[in-house]
Amino acid sequence: MIRITRLALPLVLVGILAAAASASALEAISENRYVTDRLVAARVADRIRKTCPMIGARIFRAFQQAYALKGWAEGQGYSSAEIDRFLKDRTEKRKIYDRAEEYLAARGATSGNVDGFCALGMQEIAAKSIVGSLIYEK
């Protein structure tokens, strides 16, 4: 019995240290491309649907994707509080918005160019991209 206890304690400690090491190795959520790319896609979809009268939003799908993304992030080790802080941070939000605007502009969807937004929206829908999955042709 004593031998099992003597072996179990070191194994438990190794497990705790390994978990702590992996948690400390987790990159900042603001640097996680999987997370930020999906937030940029959601912003792009939102800008397209607000600008192009021929395109609508898949609101239910957007909420599903948001909850799935939060679940994925939590599964990676990010806390709910950390995720919420990131989403509310004005500087981080500005970075997401800026990346979305760069994406839009690079594809011809610039301020005042409704046709550019509509064309990009139709391309995204046809490509079945993340952006395209959040919008639809009316």
PDB file of C-alpha atoms in Angstrom:
ATOM      1  CA  MET A   1       0.000   0.000   0.000  1.00  0.00           C
ATOM      2  CA  ILE A   2       2.799   2.420   0.870  1.00  0.00           C
ATOM      3  CA  ARG A   3       4.519   1.776  -2.450  1.00  0.00           C
ATOM      4  CA  ILE A   4       1.384   2.725  -4.407  1.00  0.00           C
ATOM      5  CA  THR A   5       1.109   5.988  -2.485  1.00  0.00           C
ATOM      6  CA  ARG A   6       4.792   6.750  -3.007  1.00  0.00           C
ATOM      7  CA  LEU A   7       4.384   6.183  -6.741  1.00  0.00           C
ATOM      8  CA  ALA A   8       1.051   7.927  -7.044  1.00  0.00           C
ATOM      9  CA  LEU A   9       2.165  11.227  -5.537  1.00  0.00           C
ATOM     10  CA  PRO A  10       5.030  11.771  -8.004  1.00  0.00           C
ATOM     11  CA  LEU A  11       2.732  10.869 -10.907  1.00  0.00           C
ATOM     12  CA  VAL A  12       0.100  13.343  -9.733  1.00  0.00           C
ATOM     13  CA  LEU A  13       2.751  16.044  -9.354  1.00  0.00           C
ATOM     14  CA  VAL A  14       4.089  15.356 -12.849  1.00  0.00           C
ATOM     15  CA  GLY A  15       0.532  15.656 -14.204  1.00  0.00           C
ATOM     16  CA  ILE A  16      -0.046  18.956 -12.421  1.00  0.00           C
ATOM     17  CA  LEU A  17       3.270  20.364 -13.623  1.00  0.00           C
ATOM     18  CA  ALA A  18       2.571  19.265 -17.195  1.00  0.00           C
ATOM     19  CA  ALA A  19      -0.864  20.922 -17.090  1.00  0.00           C
ATOM     20  CA  ALA A  20       0.621  24.121 -15.667  1.00  0.00           C
ATOM     21  CA  ALA A  21       3.349  24.150 -18.306  1.00  0.00           C
ATOM     22  CA  SER A  22       0.856  23.749 -21.143  1.00  0.00           C
ATOM     23  CA  ALA A  23      -1.401  26.455 -19.686  1.00  0.00           C
ATOM     24  CA  SER A  24       1.494  28.894 -19.419  1.00  0.00           C
ATOM     25  CA  ALA A  25       2.492  28.126 -23.026  1.00  0.00           C
ATOM     26  CA  LEU A  26      -0.917  29.227 -24.289  1.00  0.00           C
ATOM     27  CA  GLU A  27      -0.554  32.264 -26.542  1.00  0.00           C
ATOM     28  CA  ALA A  28      -2.597  35.362 -25.838  1.00  0.00           C
ATOM     29  CA  ILE A  29      -6.076  34.972 -27.291  1.00  0.00           C
ATOM     30  CA  SER A  30      -5.538  38.172 -29.277  1.00  0.00           C
ATOM     31  CA  GLU A  31      -2.675  36.378 -31.069  1.00  0.00           C
ATOM     32  CA  ASN A  32      -4.645  33.222 -31.827  1.00  0.00           C
ATOM     33  CA  ARG A  33      -5.224  33.258 -35.614  1.00  0.00           C
ATOM     34  CA  TYR A  34      -8.089  30.765 -35.472  1.00  0.00           C
ATOM     35  CA  VAL A  35     -10.009  33.089 -33.161  1.00  0.00           C
ATOM     36  CA  THR A  36      -9.100  36.381 -34.804  1.00  0.00           C
ATOM     37  CA  ASP A  37      -9.685  35.117 -38.363  1.00  0.00           C
ATOM     38  CA  ARG A  38     -13.227  34.086 -37.439  1.00  0.00           C
ATOM     39  CA  LEU A  39     -13.918  37.411 -35.761  1.00  0.00           C
ATOM     40  CA  VAL A  40     -12.651  39.217 -38.858  1.00  0.00           C
ATOM     41  CA  ALA A  41     -14.915  37.036 -41.023  1.00  0.00           C
ATOM     42  CA  ALA A  42     -17.909  37.903 -38.842  1.00  0.00           C
ATOM     43  CA  ARG A  43     -17.117  41.624 -39.156  1.00  0.00           C
ATOM     44  CA  VAL A  44     -16.719  41.325 -42.936  1.00  0.00           C
ATOM     45  CA  ALA A  45     -20.073  39.537 -43.198  1.00  0.00           C
ATOM     46  CA  ASP A  46     -21.700  42.212 -41.051  1.00  0.00           C
ATOM     47  CA  ARG A  47     -20.308  45.043 -43.210  1.00  0.00           C
ATOM     48  CA  ILE A  48     -21.447  43.292 -46.387  1.00  0.00           C
ATOM     49  CA  ARG A  49     -24.995  42.725 -45.170  1.00  0.00           C
ATOM     50  CA  LYS A  50     -25.294  46.295 -43.866  1.00  0.00           C
ATOM     51  CA  THR A  51     -24.035  47.795 -47.137  1.00  0.00           C
ATOM     52  CA  CYS A  52     -25.523  45.548 -49.830  1.00  0.00           C
ATOM     53  CA  PRO A  53     -29.336  45.619 -49.969  1.00  0.00           C
ATOM     54  CA  MET A  54     -29.379  42.271 -51.824  1.00  0.00           C
ATOM     55  CA  ILE A  55     -27.692  40.402 -48.964  1.00  0.00           C
ATOM     56  CA  GLY A  56     -29.076  39.443 -45.576  1.00  0.00           C
ATOM     57  CA  ALA A  57     -27.575  38.025 -42.423  1.00  0.00           C
ATOM     58  CA  ARG A  58     -27.919  34.501 -41.126  1.00  0.00           C
ATOM     59  CA  ILE A  59     -28.350  35.702 -37.556  1.00  0.00           C
ATOM     60  CA  PHE A  60     -29.036  32.288 -36.048  1.00  0.00           C
ATOM     61  CA  ARG A  61     -25.969  30.858 -37.817  1.00  0.00           C
ATOM     62  CA  ALA A  62     -23.858  33.774 -36.576  1.00  0.00           C
ATOM     63  CA  PHE A  63     -24.897  33.117 -32.975  1.00  0.00           C
ATOM     64  CA  GLN A  64     -24.189  29.400 -33.403  1.00  0.00           C
ATOM     65  CA  GLN A  65     -20.730  30.177 -34.724  1.00  0.00           C
ATOM     66  CA  ALA A  66     -20.053  32.645 -31.907  1.00  0.00           C
ATOM     67  CA  TYR A  67     -20.954  30.076 -29.253  1.00  0.00           C
ATOM     68  CA  ALA A  68     -18.952  27.396 -31.063  1.00  0.00           C
ATOM     69  CA  LEU A  69     -15.920  29.696 -31.225  1.00  0.00           C
ATOM     70  CA  LYS A  70     -16.166  30.475 -27.515  1.00  0.00           C
ATOM     71  CA  GLY A  71     -16.452  26.744 -26.773  1.00  0.00           C
ATOM     72  CA  TRP A  72     -13.427  26.034 -28.949  1.00  0.00           C
ATOM     73  CA  ALA A  73     -11.398  28.739 -27.185  1.00  0.00           C
ATOM     74  CA  GLU A  74     -12.376  27.400 -23.768  1.00  0.00           C
ATOM     75  CA  GLY A  75     -11.392  23.922 -24.941  1.00  0.00           C
ATOM     76  CA  GLN A  76      -7.959  25.294 -25.823  1.00  0.00           C
ATOM     77  CA  GLY A  77      -7.537  26.530 -22.260  1.00  0.00           C
ATOM     78  CA  TYR A  78      -8.750  30.132 -22.412  1.00  0.00           C
ATOM     79  CA  SER A  79     -11.012  31.092 -19.519  1.00  0.00           C
ATOM     80  CA  SER A  80     -14.458  32.560 -20.070  1.00  0.00           C
ATOM     81  CA  ALA A  81     -13.331  35.735 -18.309  1.00  0.00           C
ATOM     82  CA  GLU A  82     -10.267  36.004 -20.555  1.00  0.00           C
ATOM     83  CA  ILE A  83     -12.414  35.592 -23.673  1.00  0.00           C
ATOM     84  CA  ASP A  84     -14.900  38.203 -22.469  1.00  0.00           C
ATOM     85  CA  ARG A  85     -12.092  40.683 -21.651  1.00  0.00           C
ATOM     86  CA  PHE A  86     -10.657  40.196 -25.129  1.00  0.00           C
ATOM     87  CA  LEU A  87     -14.016  40.732 -26.831  1.00  0.00           C
ATOM     88  CA  LYS A  88     -14.678  43.924 -24.838  1.00  0.00           C
ATOM     89  CA  ASP A  89     -11.193  45.391 -25.287  1.00  0.00           C
ATOM     90  CA  ARG A  90     -11.499  48.458 -27.547  1.00  0.00           C
ATOM     91  CA  THR A  91      -7.946  48.175 -28.845  1.00  0.00           C
ATOM     92  CA  GLU A  92      -8.413  44.528 -29.812  1.00  0.00           C
ATOM     93  CA  LYS A  93     -11.794  45.283 -31.380  1.00  0.00           C
ATOM     94  CA  ARG A  94     -10.163  48.049 -33.428  1.00  0.00           C
ATOM     95  CA  LYS A  95      -7.545  45.552 -34.686  1.00  0.00           C
ATOM     96  CA  ILE A  96     -10.292  43.151 -35.798  1.00  0.00           C
ATOM     97  CA  TYR A  97     -12.220  45.972 -37.500  1.00  0.00           C
ATOM     98  CA  ASP A  98      -9.062  47.232 -39.237  1.00  0.00           C
ATOM     99  CA  ARG A  99      -8.248  43.750 -40.560  1.00  0.00           C
ATOM    100  CA  ALA A 100     -11.823  43.435 -41.817  1.00  0.00           C
ATOM    101  CA  GLU A 101     -11.596  46.788 -43.609  1.00  0.00           C
ATOM    102  CA  GLU A 102      -8.285  45.754 -45.204  1.00  0.00           C
ATOM    103  CA  TYR A 103      -9.887  42.500 -46.390  1.00  0.00           C
ATOM    104  CA  LEU A 104     -12.869  44.358 -47.838  1.00  0.00           C
ATOM    105  CA  ALA A 105     -10.782  47.056 -49.555  1.00  0.00           C
ATOM    106  CA  ALA A 106      -8.400  44.507 -51.082  1.00  0.00           C
ATOM    107  CA  ARG A 107     -11.441  42.923 -52.747  1.00  0.00           C
ATOM    108  CA  GLY A 108     -13.061  46.118 -54.037  1.00  0.00           C
ATOM    109  CA  ALA A 109     -15.543  46.667 -51.218  1.00  0.00           C
ATOM    110  CA  THR A 110     -14.726  50.243 -50.295  1.00  0.00           C
ATOM    111  CA  SER A 111     -16.785  53.013 -48.740  1.00  0.00           C
ATOM    112  CA  GLY A 112     -19.430  54.231 -51.157  1.00  0.00           C
ATOM    113  CA  ASN A 113     -19.015  51.235 -53.481  1.00  0.00           C
ATOM    114  CA  VAL A 114     -22.213  49.267 -52.856  1.00  0.00           C
ATOM    115  CA  ASP A 115     -21.613  47.166 -55.975  1.00  0.00           C
ATOM    116  CA  GLY A 116     -18.212  46.120 -54.599  1.00  0.00           C
ATOM    117  CA  PHE A 117     -19.805  44.936 -51.355  1.00  0.00           C
ATOM    118  CA  CYS A 118     -22.521  43.060 -53.239  1.00  0.00           C
ATOM    119  CA  ALA A 119     -20.024  41.416 -55.595  1.00  0.00           C
ATOM    120  CA  LEU A 120     -17.822  40.355 -52.702  1.00  0.00           C
ATOM    121  CA  GLY A 121     -20.824  39.036 -50.790  1.00  0.00           C
ATOM    122  CA  MET A 122     -21.907  36.921 -53.761  1.00  0.00           C
ATOM    123  CA  GLN A 123     -18.340  35.610 -54.170  1.00  0.00           C
ATOM    124  CA  GLU A 124     -18.155  34.664 -50.492  1.00  0.00           C
ATOM    125  CA  ILE A 125     -21.527  32.899 -50.664  1.00  0.00           C
ATOM    126  CA  ALA A 126     -20.499  31.000 -53.806  1.00  0.00           C
ATOM    127  CA  ALA A 127     -17.163  30.033 -52.253  1.00  0.00           C
ATOM    128  CA  LYS A 128     -18.953  28.757 -49.128  1.00  0.00           C
ATOM    129  CA  SER A 129     -16.395  30.614 -47.042  1.00  0.00           C
ATOM    130  CA  ILE A 130     -16.823  31.473 -43.379  1.00  0.00           C
ATOM    131  CA  VAL A 131     -18.041  34.917 -44.451  1.00  0.00           C
ATOM    132  CA  GLY A 132     -20.388  33.332 -46.982  1.00  0.00           C
ATOM    133  CA  SER A 133     -21.869  31.036 -44.370  1.00  0.00           C
ATOM    134  CA  LEU A 134     -23.005  34.065 -42.345  1.00  0.00           C
ATOM    135  CA  ILE A 135     -24.874  35.833 -45.172  1.00  0.00           C
ATOM    136  CA  TYR A 136     -27.376  34.974 -47.912  1.00  0.00           C
ATOM    137  CA  GLU A 137     -28.700  36.438 -51.135  1.00  0.00           C
ATOM    138  CA  LYS A 138     -32.165  37.901 -50.598  1.00  0.00           C
TER     139      LYS A 138
END
